[in-house]
Amino acid sequence: MLPKSLITLVFCCLSLVFFGQNKAEKAVIIQEILLEGLEKTKEAIVWRELDLKVGDTLVLENLAQRLERNKSNLFNTNLFKSVIVDTTFVGHQSLNLKFTFDERWYFWPWFIFDVIDQNWNVWWKEKNRDLNRATYGFSLEQHNWRGRNETLTLDVQGGFLRNISLTYYRPAIGKQRKWGVISRVGYWTNRKVPYRSEQNKLVFYDQETPAFKQFAIGLTLNYRKNLYTEHFIKARYESSWASDTLLQYNPQYFFEGKSQQRFLSLGYIFERDLRDIKRYALKGYYIRASVVKKGFGIFDDLNTLSFETNYSHYFPIDKSRYVALNIKYHRTWGEQISYLSNIRIGTGDNDFRGYELYSIDTQEFLFLRADAKQRLFAFNIYHSLIKKERRSIANEIYLRLFTETGWVRDHFFTNGDQNSLQNNLNNGHLFGAGLALDFVVRKNSHLSVEYSYNKYDKKAFLFFHFGIGWDDWRKI
């Protein structure tokens, strides 16, 4: 007679085998995939974003999650206002899928109203909304040109800051559509130029004729290994000129008082993106690492090497509460760095909450950031523009609690020049925290009203932001 322990073991093994077979039977095969609502977009652009095809076997337990992931892939192309996925079971083992798209309006003429200050908060709070510090122009954006998700953008600005630039973006080239390209050429002139920092505030030089001119041309190639991993090669040529008077005010604006700065740059960027919605992520994670070399001996105006890495993770707690974490590190090496080419916190992609009114020169920084969100409202606004049928605009409002801490290091601009004051924030510890209301429209546009406290002032301020920007970077 077999021992009871052996009988129990055999019974357990048979149960596992039976359970595994039973679980495997709970799967379906995709019999058909239909795409509806594509008026301009080529079907090949849609297939590029899907990890589903006819004949695939899907486990029913993971079906909803798999479809939601593919829906997010399509939405993140910014081609569609909405993507709806319908499932139809054919018998017990087959499944038909239908994707219904509502395409966006693809041509946008924009009126440009911008300010010369590092951000809108400085202009609103410290410059008393002075319209003499504002620039005007227009931008013409043609998205999804020829139905291939290409974008063509023309920017023109006038006044004291004059700019004309043309940008072309095509994400899918070749039969396998794994390669993409971004190119830009532009020319700028400026009569109001930030030429140094005093007490971590930008100081401007103003003259009747242009004090600064710049020509730049850039090309970025990207290789999309799979749906969520991309590699970028970024090349750029930049030539800048400054007036003699501006260089007298700050000899460090270019190297050794030169009136011109020219350089070639080449960079490599790795990116892995599994966020659900790129513009306002609630779950998933994002990783980026980059190395950029500026100056290759052709010109002696600049010679630096930069490394940057960024990691964000977004956690859903339940259907209305979310937590997010971010860490970002940057380091630039170089025996000399011009004021024009230096990294500044408070401008571009390096915002730090609570310090919006300051410009912090740095060559090395580490940011640790966290926030917790609570969805307060979710509602639709209906309209009947463009087409007869009524359409809805999805809106959400979140309450967000945030905290940020960071360390910065500067080797060149802390003491300023002989005529400027100490920039105390350039080295040391930063800390900011606060509350925010986030207004999200179609999960694509995002305005934040934030009440922030910082360690330096030891008091809170009210700020406005368009997007959180943890994972933003310039691809061209």
mmCIF file of C-alpha atoms in Angstrom, residues 212-409:
data_model
loop_
_atom_site.group_PDB
_atom_site.id
_atom_site.type_symbol
_atom_site.label_atom_id
_atom_site.label_comp_id
_atom_site.label_asym_id
_atom_site.label_seq_id
_atom_site.Cartn_x
_atom_site.Cartn_y
_atom_site.Cartn_z
ATOM 1 C CA PHE A 212 22.684 88.372 -30.023
ATOM 2 C CA LYS A 213 22.311 86.263 -33.174
ATOM 3 C CA GLN A 214 22.193 82.516 -33.599
ATOM 4 C CA PHE A 215 21.956 80.038 -36.453
ATOM 5 C CA ALA A 216 21.326 76.362 -35.677
ATOM 6 C CA ILE A 217 20.638 73.230 -37.659
ATOM 7 C CA GLY A 218 19.894 69.855 -36.100
ATOM 8 C CA LEU A 219 19.164 66.283 -37.131
ATOM 9 C CA THR A 220 17.952 63.450 -34.901
ATOM 10 C CA LEU A 221 17.657 59.834 -36.019
ATOM 11 C CA ASN A 222 15.725 57.380 -33.889
ATOM 12 C CA TYR A 223 15.528 53.597 -34.009
ATOM 13 C CA ARG A 224 12.484 52.016 -32.402
ATOM 14 C CA LYS A 225 13.576 48.525 -31.428
ATOM 15 C CA ASN A 226 10.110 47.627 -30.170
ATOM 16 C CA LEU A 227 6.949 49.410 -29.101
ATOM 17 C CA TYR A 228 8.474 50.745 -25.887
ATOM 18 C CA THR A 229 12.229 51.092 -26.512
ATOM 19 C CA GLU A 230 13.938 53.718 -28.689
ATOM 20 C CA HIS A 231 17.494 54.775 -29.448
ATOM 21 C CA PHE A 232 18.321 58.305 -30.642
ATOM 22 C CA ILE A 233 21.373 59.800 -32.354
ATOM 23 C CA LYS A 234 21.262 63.590 -32.102
ATOM 24 C CA ALA A 235 23.564 65.892 -34.138
ATOM 25 C CA ARG A 236 23.591 69.705 -34.090
ATOM 26 C CA TYR A 237 25.594 72.630 -35.424
ATOM 27 C CA GLU A 238 25.237 75.976 -33.656
ATOM 28 C CA SER A 239 26.804 79.353 -34.402
ATOM 29 C CA SER A 240 26.161 82.293 -32.034
ATOM 30 C CA TRP A 241 27.300 85.909 -32.123
ATOM 31 C CA ALA A 242 27.183 88.594 -29.375
ATOM 32 C CA SER A 243 27.825 92.336 -29.447
ATOM 33 C CA ASP A 244 31.025 93.820 -28.016
ATOM 34 C CA THR A 245 29.096 95.711 -25.339
ATOM 35 C CA LEU A 246 27.372 92.564 -24.111
ATOM 36 C CA LEU A 247 30.739 90.784 -23.896
ATOM 37 C CA GLN A 248 32.160 93.678 -21.879
ATOM 38 C CA TYR A 249 29.383 93.215 -19.332
ATOM 39 C CA ASN A 250 30.110 89.488 -19.090
ATOM 40 C CA PRO A 251 33.399 88.184 -20.578
ATOM 41 C CA GLN A 252 32.230 84.648 -19.663
ATOM 42 C CA TYR A 253 29.261 84.854 -22.024
ATOM 43 C CA PHE A 254 31.554 83.199 -24.594
ATOM 44 C CA PHE A 255 35.072 81.872 -23.965
ATOM 45 C CA GLU A 256 37.844 84.441 -23.455
ATOM 46 C CA GLY A 257 35.713 87.358 -24.606
ATOM 47 C CA LYS A 258 35.243 85.937 -28.119
ATOM 48 C CA SER A 259 32.459 87.527 -30.130
ATOM 49 C CA GLN A 260 31.389 84.187 -31.629
ATOM 50 C CA GLN A 261 30.758 80.659 -30.377
ATOM 51 C CA ARG A 262 30.529 77.753 -32.811
ATOM 52 C CA PHE A 263 30.370 74.049 -32.104
ATOM 53 C CA LEU A 264 29.235 70.675 -33.354
ATOM 54 C CA SER A 265 27.493 68.322 -30.934
ATOM 55 C CA LEU A 266 26.669 64.636 -31.064
ATOM 56 C CA GLY A 267 24.569 62.729 -28.568
ATOM 57 C CA TYR A 268 23.142 59.283 -27.891
ATOM 58 C CA ILE A 269 19.888 58.836 -25.976
ATOM 59 C CA PHE A 270 18.257 55.623 -24.763
ATOM 60 C CA GLU A 271 14.583 55.718 -23.890
ATOM 61 C CA ARG A 272 12.177 53.085 -22.533
ATOM 62 C CA ASP A 273 8.617 54.281 -22.088
ATOM 63 C CA LEU A 274 5.807 52.206 -20.580
ATOM 64 C CA ARG A 275 3.648 55.071 -19.321
ATOM 65 C CA ASP A 276 -0.064 54.736 -19.967
ATOM 66 C CA ILE A 277 -0.536 58.349 -21.148
ATOM 67 C CA LYS A 278 2.613 60.332 -21.896
ATOM 68 C CA ARG A 279 1.214 63.817 -21.218
ATOM 69 C CA TYR A 280 -0.251 62.922 -17.810
ATOM 70 C CA ALA A 281 0.893 59.469 -16.707
ATOM 71 C CA LEU A 282 -0.952 57.589 -13.971
ATOM 72 C CA LYS A 283 0.702 54.180 -14.236
ATOM 73 C CA GLY A 284 3.785 52.626 -15.774
ATOM 74 C CA TYR A 285 7.390 53.747 -15.807
ATOM 75 C CA TYR A 286 9.841 55.767 -17.892
ATOM 76 C CA ILE A 287 13.658 55.507 -18.249
ATOM 77 C CA ARG A 288 16.035 57.731 -20.180
ATOM 78 C CA ALA A 289 19.831 57.970 -20.299
ATOM 79 C CA SER A 290 21.904 60.249 -22.522
ATOM 80 C CA VAL A 291 25.490 61.182 -23.340
ATOM 81 C CA VAL A 292 26.177 64.395 -25.316
ATOM 82 C CA LYS A 293 29.536 65.675 -26.570
ATOM 83 C CA LYS A 294 29.797 69.352 -27.595
ATOM 84 C CA GLY A 295 32.917 70.372 -29.520
ATOM 85 C CA PHE A 296 35.116 68.058 -31.613
ATOM 86 C CA GLY A 297 38.206 70.226 -32.161
ATOM 87 C CA ILE A 298 36.936 71.805 -35.384
ATOM 88 C CA PHE A 299 36.249 74.982 -33.437
ATOM 89 C CA ASP A 300 37.916 75.869 -30.134
ATOM 90 C CA ASP A 301 34.844 77.612 -28.745
ATOM 91 C CA LEU A 302 33.371 74.783 -26.644
ATOM 92 C CA ASN A 303 34.487 71.397 -25.335
ATOM 93 C CA THR A 304 32.131 69.650 -22.900
ATOM 94 C CA LEU A 305 30.745 66.193 -22.160
ATOM 95 C CA SER A 306 27.356 65.698 -20.486
ATOM 96 C CA PHE A 307 25.598 62.702 -18.966
ATOM 97 C CA GLU A 308 21.984 62.610 -17.816
ATOM 98 C CA THR A 309 19.647 59.926 -16.559
ATOM 99 C CA ASN A 310 15.976 60.093 -15.616
ATOM 100 C CA TYR A 311 13.657 57.498 -14.058
ATOM 101 C CA SER A 312 9.971 57.918 -13.218
ATOM 102 C CA HIS A 313 7.495 55.382 -11.851
ATOM 103 C CA TYR A 314 3.742 55.899 -11.664
ATOM 104 C CA PHE A 315 1.657 53.739 -9.298
ATOM 105 C CA PRO A 316 -2.153 53.508 -9.230
ATOM 106 C CA ILE A 317 -3.399 52.947 -5.674
ATOM 107 C CA ASP A 318 -7.002 52.491 -6.780
ATOM 108 C CA LYS A 319 -9.240 53.942 -9.497
ATOM 109 C CA SER A 320 -8.912 57.510 -8.243
ATOM 110 C CA ARG A 321 -5.656 57.736 -6.264
ATOM 111 C CA TYR A 322 -2.132 57.663 -7.645
ATOM 112 C CA VAL A 323 1.498 58.024 -6.521
ATOM 113 C CA ALA A 324 4.525 58.981 -8.634
ATOM 114 C CA LEU A 325 8.284 58.995 -7.982
ATOM 115 C CA ASN A 326 11.132 60.512 -9.995
ATOM 116 C CA ILE A 327 14.916 60.649 -9.835
ATOM 117 C CA LYS A 328 16.988 62.748 -12.239
ATOM 118 C CA TYR A 329 20.760 63.232 -12.381
ATOM 119 C CA HIS A 330 22.859 65.472 -14.648
ATOM 120 C CA ARG A 331 26.598 66.105 -14.889
ATOM 121 C CA THR A 332 28.589 68.244 -17.342
ATOM 122 C CA TRP A 333 32.390 68.040 -17.560
ATOM 123 C CA GLY A 334 34.578 70.756 -19.082
ATOM 124 C CA GLU A 335 37.560 72.927 -18.211
ATOM 125 C CA GLN A 336 35.542 75.952 -19.275
ATOM 126 C CA ILE A 337 31.829 76.432 -19.854
ATOM 127 C CA SER A 338 30.394 79.585 -21.362
ATOM 128 C CA TYR A 339 27.471 81.307 -19.672
ATOM 129 C CA LEU A 340 25.360 80.811 -22.805
ATOM 130 C CA SER A 341 25.890 77.041 -22.874
ATOM 131 C CA ASN A 342 25.507 76.334 -19.171
ATOM 132 C CA ILE A 343 22.570 74.397 -17.686
ATOM 133 C CA ARG A 344 20.109 76.425 -15.608
ATOM 134 C CA ILE A 345 17.463 75.200 -13.214
ATOM 135 C CA GLY A 346 14.318 77.230 -13.704
ATOM 136 C CA THR A 347 14.435 77.229 -17.506
ATOM 137 C CA GLY A 348 13.729 74.623 -20.175
ATOM 138 C CA ASP A 349 13.226 71.043 -18.965
ATOM 139 C CA ASN A 350 14.791 71.540 -15.523
ATOM 140 C CA ASP A 351 11.977 73.003 -13.438
ATOM 141 C CA PHE A 352 12.176 72.632 -9.662
ATOM 142 C CA ARG A 353 8.959 73.343 -7.753
ATOM 143 C CA GLY A 354 9.119 76.265 -5.367
ATOM 144 C CA TYR A 355 12.101 77.884 -7.127
ATOM 145 C CA GLU A 356 10.312 79.185 -10.211
ATOM 146 C CA LEU A 357 11.446 82.762 -9.521
ATOM 147 C CA TYR A 358 15.149 81.826 -9.494
ATOM 148 C CA SER A 359 17.726 80.925 -12.114
ATOM 149 C CA ILE A 360 20.275 78.442 -10.744
ATOM 150 C CA ASP A 361 23.460 77.874 -12.751
ATOM 151 C CA THR A 362 24.827 74.380 -12.345
ATOM 152 C CA GLN A 363 26.930 71.673 -13.955
ATOM 153 C CA GLU A 364 25.741 68.870 -11.679
ATOM 154 C CA PHE A 365 22.416 68.199 -10.000
ATOM 155 C CA LEU A 366 20.399 65.389 -8.459
ATOM 156 C CA PHE A 367 16.611 65.639 -8.095
ATOM 157 C CA LEU A 368 14.379 63.369 -6.007
ATOM 158 C CA ARG A 369 10.670 64.068 -6.501
ATOM 159 C CA ALA A 370 7.370 62.534 -5.416
ATOM 160 C CA ASP A 371 3.705 63.328 -5.628
ATOM 161 C CA ALA A 372 0.340 61.851 -4.664
ATOM 162 C CA LYS A 373 -2.844 62.536 -6.633
ATOM 163 C CA GLN A 374 -6.544 62.260 -5.922
ATOM 164 C CA ARG A 375 -9.009 62.554 -8.783
ATOM 165 C CA LEU A 376 -11.695 64.989 -7.661
ATOM 166 C CA PHE A 377 -13.874 65.226 -10.763
ATOM 167 C CA ALA A 378 -14.217 63.547 -14.141
ATOM 168 C CA PHE A 379 -16.756 64.952 -16.578
ATOM 169 C CA ASN A 380 -17.464 65.456 -20.274
ATOM 170 C CA ILE A 381 -18.253 68.665 -22.129
ATOM 171 C CA TYR A 382 -20.268 68.101 -25.284
ATOM 172 C CA HIS A 383 -19.973 70.132 -28.463
ATOM 173 C CA SER A 384 -21.066 69.801 -32.087
ATOM 174 C CA LEU A 385 -18.338 71.676 -33.935
ATOM 175 C CA ILE A 386 -16.963 70.606 -37.297
ATOM 176 C CA LYS A 387 -19.290 67.608 -37.621
ATOM 177 C CA LYS A 388 -22.978 67.237 -36.991
ATOM 178 C CA GLU A 389 -22.763 64.516 -34.401
ATOM 179 C CA ARG A 390 -22.196 65.610 -30.852
ATOM 180 C CA ARG A 391 -18.717 65.000 -29.526
ATOM 181 C CA SER A 392 -17.512 65.005 -25.971
ATOM 182 C CA ILE A 393 -14.358 66.456 -24.428
ATOM 183 C CA ALA A 394 -13.165 64.448 -21.422
ATOM 184 C CA ASN A 395 -12.016 66.576 -18.486
ATOM 185 C CA GLU A 396 -10.477 65.617 -15.150
ATOM 186 C CA ILE A 397 -9.437 67.585 -12.083
ATOM 187 C CA TYR A 398 -6.854 66.228 -9.623
ATOM 188 C CA LEU A 399 -5.655 67.380 -6.232
ATOM 189 C CA ARG A 400 -1.900 66.784 -6.046
ATOM 190 C CA LEU A 401 0.466 66.857 -3.059
ATOM 191 C CA PHE A 402 4.114 67.124 -4.109
ATOM 192 C CA THR A 403 7.581 67.341 -2.600
ATOM 193 C CA GLU A 404 10.974 67.786 -4.260
ATOM 194 C CA THR A 405 14.491 67.720 -2.895
ATOM 195 C CA GLY A 406 17.735 68.249 -4.785
ATOM 196 C CA TRP A 407 21.444 68.958 -4.642
ATOM 197 C CA VAL A 408 23.250 71.276 -7.071
ATOM 198 C CA ARG A 409 26.894 72.051 -7.751
#
